[in-house]
Amino acid sequence: LHFYLEREGHVRMINQAVFDRLEDAIDQFDETWSPESRSEIETLLNRFGLQDDCSAIAELLRIDIELRYEHGYTLDLRDYLSRFDILLDCPDKSAEIAFEDFRSRSSAGHPLSISRWSGLPGVSQKPWFQELARDASLVRAKARIAKLESSLAPDAAFESALEATGFELVNPIGEGAFSRVYLAKQTELADRYVVLKIVSEALAEPDCMAQLQHTNIVPIYSSHRVLSRSVICMPYTGSVTLADFLKCKTDVTSRIGESLVTTVKAKIQDTQTAASPTDAASLADVLELPAAHEGAVQRPLEVFRSFDCCQLATWIFHRVAGALSHAHARDVLHNDLKPSNVLIRNDGEPALLDFNLSQSISTRTARHAGGTLPYMSPESHRALMGQETPAHPATDIYSLGVMLF
């Protein structure tokens, strides 16, 4: 065992006499340990003059923790820290004790709940704790998604209630972690085609989006509470996302204007095919295609056929950056920018989607912990790990840069 102290940038060995006393204390504690030994730690430290030595306290506690788990006992980790409050000023030693508890519990097959070590001095930056926090966050997310998925699928009662609200579902056109999206008809307004986003939780998204009016942000028509679900009604202008385009064109050099036009037109054709009649009686329904599928709407799309990869990327992200600037100027942080949240409309215009994780910038409250890992900024990662970091426009700008890259 080697113990060191850091003083004014220099590292020096602990006084040999102190080291010898510590070795004797450890030997005696190890030889005489019993389940009741925990109450004797203070006596042993005083006997060897080590009552103010954080290293000595930590070492005896680590031995006690290891032996307790080996013999099938449990313990209250915070009880150690309350008894030896000097450890609160020694975060490294507190973290060593916490790690011994984590390691011993893991070896003994005990549950590893992040709440057991959360908030203890010196623990939050340790790799083992950060990995545990990531795993816990993933488990919570999966459980939430499973719960939401089980409640999102339309059933007869929900569809009936939705029809009473003035909507008729046509086809599913997408889904996210917490929502499902449908092409629908708004029966109370000339059967116009709209998009319905269905979520099982109450949303702040409609209030946020209502503040925004920009060509490159998908607006909302209305929001509704139908049975236990939230429903957002938006205009239908197409169903291709930037993620769809990137996924079907994995070779960067193929991401040119011509391929974008092809992708959008193919999606339009797929949507029309999905609505094909099964008998002559439904032919009228096919003839009533969404206005977004009309040739006049698609005509501006033809401009992109001559764009190379750089021109297309510059054009798309110039538009998206403008939309983002508009949102930030109105105090709205998107907080979940990624390719699947950028719609490529049937006329070729990109438009921001899904403000479900958005929040106010000016409140300076802790940011929402969430997002999509590959596109999350460093401060969003820190928020996910439990650190309080204020909302800031730089978060969205970082995600925008990742998408552009």
Short mmCIF file of C-alpha atoms in Angstrom, two decimals:
data_model
loop_
_atom_site.label_atom_id
_atom_site.label_comp_id
_atom_site.label_asym_id
_atom_site.label_seq_id
_atom_site.Cartn_x
_atom_site.Cartn_y
_atom_site.Cartn_z
CA LEU A 1 0.00 0.00 0.00
CA HIS A 2 1.23 3.46 -0.86
CA PHE A 3 -0.52 6.58 0.31
CA TYR A 4 0.24 10.03 -1.00
CA LEU A 5 -0.64 13.57 -0.12
CA GLU A 6 -0.66 16.44 -2.61
CA ARG A 7 0.57 19.78 -1.27
CA GLU A 8 1.22 22.79 -3.53
CA GLY A 9 1.74 20.63 -6.60
CA HIS A 10 4.27 18.30 -4.95
CA VAL A 11 3.65 14.66 -4.10
CA ARG A 12 5.30 13.28 -0.97
CA MET A 13 5.08 9.99 0.85
CA ILE A 14 3.07 9.95 4.08
CA ASN A 15 5.22 9.95 7.16
CA GLN A 16 6.53 6.42 7.67
CA ALA A 17 5.32 6.34 11.25
CA VAL A 18 1.76 7.11 10.11
CA PHE A 19 2.06 4.47 7.41
CA ASP A 20 3.19 1.87 9.97
CA ARG A 21 0.30 2.72 12.32
CA LEU A 22 -2.15 2.39 9.45
CA GLU A 23 -0.76 -1.03 8.50
CA ASP A 24 -1.08 -2.18 12.12
CA ALA A 25 -4.66 -0.87 12.31
CA ILE A 26 -5.60 -2.65 9.07
CA ASP A 27 -4.02 -5.91 10.20
CA GLN A 28 -5.82 -5.80 13.54
CA PHE A 29 -9.17 -4.89 11.99
CA ASP A 30 -8.86 -7.62 9.35
CA GLU A 31 -7.94 -10.29 11.93
CA THR A 32 -10.64 -9.44 14.46
CA TRP A 33 -13.47 -8.48 12.07
CA SER A 34 -17.01 -9.53 12.94
CA PRO A 35 -20.47 -8.17 12.02
CA GLU A 36 -20.21 -5.95 15.10
CA SER A 37 -16.84 -4.51 14.06
CA ARG A 38 -18.46 -1.53 12.38
CA SER A 39 -19.08 0.08 15.75
CA GLU A 40 -15.43 -0.43 16.69
CA ILE A 41 -13.89 1.47 13.76
CA GLU A 42 -13.83 4.79 15.64
CA THR A 43 -12.20 3.12 18.66
CA LEU A 44 -9.53 1.53 16.46
CA LEU A 45 -8.77 4.81 14.67
CA ASN A 46 -8.42 6.65 17.98
CA ARG A 47 -6.19 3.94 19.38
CA PHE A 48 -3.74 4.35 16.50
CA GLY A 49 -4.07 8.14 16.29
CA LEU A 50 -5.69 8.03 12.85
CA GLN A 51 -9.07 9.60 13.66
CA ASP A 52 -8.38 12.61 11.37
CA ASP A 53 -6.74 10.67 8.54
CA CYS A 54 -9.15 10.38 5.57
CA SER A 55 -7.02 7.71 3.90
CA ALA A 56 -7.04 5.54 7.01
CA ILE A 57 -10.78 5.97 7.54
CA ALA A 58 -11.51 5.14 3.91
CA GLU A 59 -9.33 2.03 3.97
CA LEU A 60 -10.99 0.60 7.10
CA LEU A 61 -14.46 1.34 5.73
CA ARG A 62 -13.63 -0.34 2.41
CA ILE A 63 -12.48 -3.45 4.27
CA ASP A 64 -15.63 -3.45 6.39
CA ILE A 65 -17.85 -3.06 3.29
CA GLU A 66 -16.10 -5.87 1.42
CA LEU A 67 -16.29 -8.29 4.35
CA ARG A 68 -19.93 -7.50 5.09
CA TYR A 69 -21.01 -8.36 1.57
CA GLU A 70 -18.83 -11.49 1.55
CA HIS A 71 -20.63 -12.70 4.69
CA GLY A 72 -24.09 -11.93 3.34
CA TYR A 73 -24.78 -8.70 5.23
CA THR A 74 -26.15 -5.44 3.83
CA LEU A 75 -25.28 -1.92 4.91
CA ASP A 76 -26.34 1.72 4.77
CA LEU A 77 -23.58 3.48 2.85
CA ARG A 78 -24.70 6.96 3.89
CA ASP A 79 -24.47 5.93 7.54
CA TYR A 80 -20.69 5.68 7.12
CA LEU A 81 -20.48 9.19 5.74
CA SER A 82 -22.66 10.63 8.50
CA ARG A 83 -20.48 8.99 11.16
CA PHE A 84 -17.24 10.13 9.52
CA ASP A 85 -18.23 13.57 8.25
CA ILE A 86 -14.57 14.41 7.66
CA LEU A 87 -14.99 12.40 4.45
CA LEU A 88 -17.30 15.09 3.07
CA ASP A 89 -14.18 17.22 2.65
CA CYS A 90 -12.33 14.34 0.96
CA PRO A 91 -14.39 13.61 -2.20
CA ASP A 92 -11.77 11.27 -3.66
CA LYS A 93 -11.93 9.07 -0.56
CA SER A 94 -15.70 9.19 -0.47
CA ALA A 95 -15.70 8.08 -4.11
CA GLU A 96 -13.36 5.17 -3.26
CA ILE A 97 -15.78 4.02 -0.55
CA ALA A 98 -18.72 4.31 -2.93
CA PHE A 99 -16.85 2.30 -5.57
CA GLU A 100 -16.09 -0.45 -3.06
CA ASP A 101 -19.79 -0.59 -2.22
CA PHE A 102 -20.65 -0.71 -5.95
CA ARG A 103 -18.05 -3.40 -6.68
CA SER A 104 -19.04 -5.57 -3.70
CA ARG A 105 -22.76 -5.29 -4.41
CA SER A 106 -22.13 -6.22 -8.02
CA SER A 107 -20.06 -9.27 -7.02
CA ALA A 108 -22.73 -10.35 -4.52
CA GLY A 109 -25.53 -10.00 -7.07
CA HIS A 110 -27.36 -7.15 -5.32
CA PRO A 111 -29.42 -4.58 -7.30
CA LEU A 112 -27.38 -1.63 -8.58
CA SER A 113 -29.64 1.40 -8.26
CA ILE A 114 -28.07 4.70 -9.25
CA SER A 115 -29.94 6.45 -6.43
CA ARG A 116 -27.74 4.61 -3.92
CA TRP A 117 -24.66 6.60 -4.94
CA SER A 118 -26.21 9.67 -6.54
CA GLY A 119 -25.18 12.88 -4.79
CA LEU A 120 -22.28 11.37 -2.85
CA PRO A 121 -19.12 13.53 -2.86
CA GLY A 122 -16.75 12.88 -5.76
CA VAL A 123 -18.88 10.19 -7.39
CA SER A 124 -20.57 11.92 -10.34
CA GLN A 125 -17.42 12.13 -12.51
CA LYS A 126 -16.29 8.54 -11.96
CA PRO A 127 -16.52 6.31 -15.08
CA TRP A 128 -18.31 3.47 -13.26
CA PHE A 129 -21.03 5.86 -12.03
CA GLN A 130 -21.44 7.54 -15.43
CA GLU A 131 -21.82 4.15 -17.11
CA LEU A 132 -24.40 3.14 -14.49
CA ALA A 133 -26.26 6.42 -15.09
CA ARG A 134 -26.33 5.78 -18.84
CA ASP A 135 -27.66 2.26 -18.30
CA ALA A 136 -30.32 3.52 -15.89
CA SER A 137 -31.37 6.21 -18.34
CA LEU A 138 -31.64 3.63 -21.13
CA VAL A 139 -33.75 1.31 -18.98
CA ARG A 140 -36.10 4.18 -18.07
CA ALA A 141 -36.37 5.23 -21.71
CA LYS A 142 -37.14 1.67 -22.86
CA ALA A 143 -39.79 1.25 -20.17
CA ARG A 144 -41.38 4.56 -21.11
CA ILE A 145 -41.34 3.70 -24.82
CA ALA A 146 -42.90 0.29 -24.14
CA LYS A 147 -45.64 1.93 -22.08
CA LEU A 148 -46.27 4.55 -24.73
CA GLU A 149 -46.28 2.06 -27.59
CA SER A 150 -48.85 -0.07 -25.81
CA SER A 151 -51.13 2.95 -25.45
CA LEU A 152 -50.60 4.60 -28.86
CA ALA A 153 -52.10 2.03 -31.22
CA PRO A 154 -55.56 3.24 -32.27
CA ASP A 155 -58.43 1.06 -31.08
CA ALA A 156 -62.12 1.15 -31.94
CA ALA A 157 -62.99 3.39 -28.99
CA PHE A 158 -60.24 5.89 -29.80
CA GLU A 159 -61.06 6.00 -33.52
CA SER A 160 -64.72 6.54 -32.69
CA ALA A 161 -63.85 9.40 -30.34
CA LEU A 162 -61.48 10.81 -32.97
CA GLU A 163 -64.25 10.76 -35.58
CA ALA A 164 -66.49 12.63 -33.14
CA THR A 165 -63.73 15.26 -32.96
CA GLY A 166 -63.82 15.55 -36.76
CA PHE A 167 -60.98 13.32 -37.97
CA GLU A 168 -60.74 10.03 -39.84
CA LEU A 169 -57.45 8.10 -39.93
CA VAL A 170 -56.24 7.09 -43.41
CA ASN A 171 -52.71 5.63 -43.19
CA PRO A 172 -49.81 5.56 -40.73
CA ILE A 173 -46.92 7.62 -42.11
CA GLY A 174 -44.37 7.56 -39.31
CA GLU A 175 -43.60 6.99 -35.68
CA GLY A 176 -41.16 8.23 -33.08
CA ALA A 177 -40.13 7.10 -29.63
CA PHE A 178 -43.18 8.68 -28.01
CA SER A 179 -45.66 9.25 -30.83
CA ARG A 180 -47.34 7.88 -33.93
CA VAL A 181 -48.14 9.95 -36.99
CA TYR A 182 -51.04 9.39 -39.40
CA LEU A 183 -52.36 10.79 -42.62
CA ALA A 184 -55.97 11.67 -41.85
CA LYS A 185 -59.01 13.46 -43.23
CA GLN A 186 -60.54 16.40 -41.41
CA THR A 187 -64.16 15.56 -42.06
CA GLU A 188 -65.50 18.85 -40.71
CA LEU A 189 -63.43 20.86 -43.18
CA ALA A 190 -64.18 19.47 -46.65
CA ASP A 191 -62.34 16.20 -45.94
CA ARG A 192 -59.01 17.96 -46.34
CA TYR A 193 -55.93 15.83 -45.72
CA VAL A 194 -54.00 16.57 -42.54
CA VAL A 195 -51.35 14.96 -40.38
CA LEU A 196 -52.29 13.78 -36.89
CA LYS A 197 -49.59 13.25 -34.30
CA ILE A 198 -50.88 11.03 -31.48
CA VAL A 199 -49.14 11.00 -28.09
CA SER A 200 -50.23 9.36 -24.84
CA GLU A 201 -49.10 12.30 -22.69
CA ALA A 202 -50.19 15.91 -22.38
CA LEU A 203 -47.88 18.11 -24.46
CA ALA A 204 -46.48 21.63 -24.23
CA GLU A 205 -45.58 21.32 -27.93
CA PRO A 206 -48.73 23.03 -29.31
CA ASP A 207 -48.21 26.14 -27.16
CA CYS A 208 -44.59 26.30 -28.27
CA MET A 209 -45.33 25.83 -31.99
CA ALA A 210 -48.15 28.37 -31.89
CA GLN A 211 -45.52 31.08 -31.30
CA LEU A 212 -43.73 30.21 -34.53
CA GLN A 213 -44.70 31.26 -38.05
CA HIS A 214 -42.00 30.44 -40.56
CA THR A 215 -41.98 28.81 -44.00
CA ASN A 216 -39.53 26.20 -42.79
CA ILE A 217 -41.32 25.20 -39.58
CA VAL A 218 -44.32 22.88 -39.80
CA PRO A 219 -47.25 24.80 -38.25
CA ILE A 220 -50.13 23.38 -36.26
CA TYR A 221 -53.81 23.72 -37.12
CA SER A 222 -55.14 22.63 -33.73
CA SER A 223 -54.60 20.38 -30.73
CA HIS A 224 -57.08 18.08 -29.02
CA ARG A 225 -57.40 15.76 -26.05
CA VAL A 226 -59.10 12.56 -27.23
CA LEU A 227 -59.78 10.06 -24.44
CA SER A 228 -56.39 9.76 -22.71
CA ARG A 229 -54.27 10.87 -25.68
CA SER A 230 -53.05 14.16 -27.07
CA VAL A 231 -53.64 14.79 -30.78
CA ILE A 232 -51.91 17.52 -32.77
CA CYS A 233 -53.33 18.40 -36.19
CA MET A 234 -50.89 19.75 -38.79
CA PRO A 235 -51.02 20.38 -42.54
CA TYR A 236 -50.06 17.49 -44.81
CA THR A 237 -47.30 18.63 -47.16
CA GLY A 238 -45.47 15.33 -47.69
CA SER A 239 -43.92 12.55 -45.65
CA VAL A 240 -40.23 12.33 -46.65
CA THR A 241 -37.78 13.31 -43.93
CA LEU A 242 -34.12 14.15 -44.28
CA ALA A 243 -33.44 10.84 -42.49
CA ASP A 244 -35.33 8.97 -45.24
CA PHE A 245 -33.21 10.65 -47.90
CA LEU A 246 -29.89 9.99 -46.12
CA LYS A 247 -30.84 6.38 -45.41
CA CYS A 248 -31.54 5.53 -49.04
CA LYS A 249 -28.40 7.38 -50.24
CA THR A 250 -25.57 6.06 -48.08
CA ASP A 251 -22.91 7.17 -50.57
CA VAL A 252 -22.34 10.87 -49.90
CA THR A 253 -21.63 11.58 -53.57
CA SER A 254 -25.12 10.28 -54.46
CA ARG A 255 -26.82 12.84 -52.22
CA ILE A 256 -27.52 15.21 -55.06
CA GLY A 257 -30.58 17.13 -56.19
CA GLU A 258 -31.63 14.50 -58.72
CA SER A 259 -31.76 11.80 -56.02
CA LEU A 260 -33.77 14.06 -53.71
CA VAL A 261 -36.37 14.61 -56.43
CA THR A 262 -36.52 10.85 -57.06
CA THR A 263 -36.94 10.08 -53.34
CA VAL A 264 -39.79 12.55 -52.88
CA LYS A 265 -41.66 11.43 -56.01
CA ALA A 266 -41.26 7.75 -55.06
CA LYS A 267 -42.75 8.46 -51.64
CA ILE A 268 -45.70 10.26 -53.24
CA GLN A 269 -46.28 7.26 -55.49
CA ASP A 270 -46.10 4.86 -52.51
CA THR A 271 -48.69 6.91 -50.65
CA GLN A 272 -51.03 6.87 -53.63
CA THR A 273 -50.54 3.12 -54.10
CA ALA A 274 -51.35 2.51 -50.44
CA ALA A 275 -54.66 4.27 -51.00
CA SER A 276 -55.57 2.18 -54.09
CA PRO A 277 -59.16 0.89 -54.10
CA THR A 278 -60.04 -2.71 -53.37
CA ASP A 279 -63.23 -2.35 -55.40
CA ALA A 280 -64.84 0.07 -57.84
CA ALA A 281 -67.00 1.63 -55.12
CA SER A 282 -63.93 3.25 -53.51
CA LEU A 283 -62.54 4.74 -56.72
CA ALA A 284 -63.78 8.22 -55.75
CA ASP A 285 -61.62 8.11 -52.64
CA VAL A 286 -58.51 7.55 -54.76
CA LEU A 287 -59.33 10.46 -57.01
CA GLU A 288 -59.44 12.73 -53.96
CA LEU A 289 -55.69 12.68 -53.39
CA PRO A 290 -54.04 15.16 -50.99
CA ALA A 291 -53.44 18.61 -52.46
CA ALA A 292 -49.74 18.13 -51.63
CA HIS A 293 -49.60 15.42 -54.33
CA GLU A 294 -50.76 17.67 -57.14
CA GLY A 295 -48.32 18.41 -59.95
CA ALA A 296 -48.43 22.17 -59.37
CA VAL A 297 -47.26 21.68 -55.79
CA GLN A 298 -44.35 19.49 -56.90
CA ARG A 299 -43.21 21.81 -59.70
CA PRO A 300 -40.69 23.79 -57.55
CA LEU A 301 -39.03 20.45 -56.72
CA GLU A 302 -37.69 20.26 -60.28
CA VAL A 303 -35.28 23.13 -59.57
CA PHE A 304 -33.15 20.76 -57.49
CA ARG A 305 -32.35 18.33 -60.32
CA SER A 306 -29.25 20.35 -61.25
CA PHE A 307 -27.90 20.64 -57.66
CA ASP A 308 -24.73 18.79 -56.72
CA CYS A 309 -24.14 17.48 -53.19
CA CYS A 310 -22.65 20.71 -51.79
CA GLN A 311 -25.30 22.91 -53.38
CA LEU A 312 -28.10 20.74 -52.03
CA ALA A 313 -26.64 20.62 -48.50
CA THR A 314 -26.08 24.38 -48.48
CA TRP A 315 -29.60 25.08 -49.71
CA ILE A 316 -31.29 22.75 -47.19
CA PHE A 317 -29.31 23.89 -44.18
CA HIS A 318 -29.56 27.58 -45.06
CA ARG A 319 -33.35 27.12 -44.81
CA VAL A 320 -33.18 25.06 -41.61
CA ALA A 321 -30.80 27.56 -39.98
CA GLY A 322 -33.23 30.35 -40.82
CA ALA A 323 -36.07 28.43 -39.16
CA LEU A 324 -33.90 27.80 -36.12
CA SER A 325 -33.00 31.49 -35.89
CA HIS A 326 -36.70 32.34 -36.00
CA ALA A 327 -37.41 29.93 -33.12
CA HIS A 328 -34.52 31.20 -30.99
CA ALA A 329 -35.59 34.81 -31.53
CA ARG A 330 -38.95 33.81 -30.04
CA ASP A 331 -37.35 32.17 -27.01
CA VAL A 332 -37.84 28.58 -28.21
CA LEU A 333 -35.11 25.92 -28.02
CA HIS A 334 -35.90 22.88 -30.18
CA ASN A 335 -33.70 20.51 -28.15
CA ASP A 336 -33.98 17.47 -30.44
CA LEU A 337 -32.63 18.38 -33.88
CA LYS A 338 -31.91 15.34 -36.06
CA PRO A 339 -32.57 14.28 -39.68
CA SER A 340 -35.87 12.59 -38.86
CA ASN A 341 -37.16 15.91 -37.48
CA VAL A 342 -36.58 17.72 -40.77
CA LEU A 343 -39.42 17.19 -43.25
CA ILE A 344 -38.68 17.53 -46.98
CA ARG A 345 -41.97 18.83 -48.31
CA ASN A 346 -43.31 17.77 -51.69
CA ASP A 347 -42.22 21.14 -53.10
CA GLY A 348 -38.66 20.52 -51.86
CA GLU A 349 -38.70 22.95 -48.93
CA PRO A 350 -37.26 21.60 -45.65
CA ALA A 351 -39.31 22.20 -42.50
CA LEU A 352 -38.58 21.59 -38.81
CA LEU A 353 -40.76 19.03 -37.03
CA ASP A 354 -41.37 17.74 -33.53
CA PHE A 355 -40.95 20.37 -30.82
CA ASN A 356 -41.88 17.81 -28.17
CA LEU A 357 -38.68 18.45 -26.14
CA SER A 358 -38.61 22.20 -26.75
CA GLN A 359 -38.33 24.67 -23.90
CA SER A 360 -37.95 28.36 -23.18
CA ILE A 361 -34.43 29.77 -23.41
CA SER A 362 -34.92 32.83 -21.21
CA THR A 363 -36.09 31.03 -18.07
CA ARG A 364 -32.54 29.71 -17.53
CA THR A 365 -33.98 26.67 -15.84
CA ALA A 366 -32.25 23.32 -16.14
CA ARG A 367 -32.56 21.93 -19.64
CA HIS A 368 -34.79 18.97 -20.37
CA ALA A 369 -32.79 15.76 -20.19
CA GLY A 370 -33.38 14.04 -23.49
CA GLY A 371 -32.71 14.04 -27.19
CA THR A 372 -31.02 11.66 -29.61
CA LEU A 373 -27.50 10.66 -28.58
CA PRO A 374 -25.56 11.07 -31.88
CA TYR A 375 -26.87 14.63 -32.26
CA MET A 376 -26.77 15.75 -28.62
CA SER A 377 -24.43 18.57 -27.59
CA PRO A 378 -21.95 18.03 -24.72
CA GLU A 379 -24.15 20.04 -22.35
CA SER A 380 -27.14 17.87 -23.28
CA HIS A 381 -25.09 14.79 -22.42
CA ARG A 382 -24.25 16.37 -19.06
CA ALA A 383 -27.95 17.04 -18.44
CA LEU A 384 -28.69 13.41 -19.24
CA MET A 385 -26.14 12.46 -16.57
CA GLY A 386 -28.00 14.51 -13.99
CA GLN A 387 -26.03 17.76 -14.09
CA GLU A 388 -28.02 20.99 -14.14
CA THR A 389 -27.12 22.99 -17.23
CA PRO A 390 -29.18 25.96 -18.49
CA ALA A 391 -30.94 25.94 -21.84
CA HIS A 392 -28.90 27.73 -24.55
CA PRO A 393 -29.23 28.18 -28.34
CA ALA A 394 -25.76 26.64 -28.78
CA THR A 395 -27.36 23.25 -28.14
CA ASP A 396 -29.43 23.46 -31.33
CA ILE A 397 -26.54 24.93 -33.31
CA TYR A 398 -24.33 21.99 -32.33
CA SER A 399 -26.98 19.50 -33.48
CA LEU A 400 -27.42 21.43 -36.73
CA GLY A 401 -23.67 21.20 -37.33
CA VAL A 402 -23.70 17.43 -36.76
CA MET A 403 -26.49 17.02 -39.30
CA LEU A 404 -24.68 19.18 -41.86
CA PHE A 405 -21.49 17.17 -41.33
#
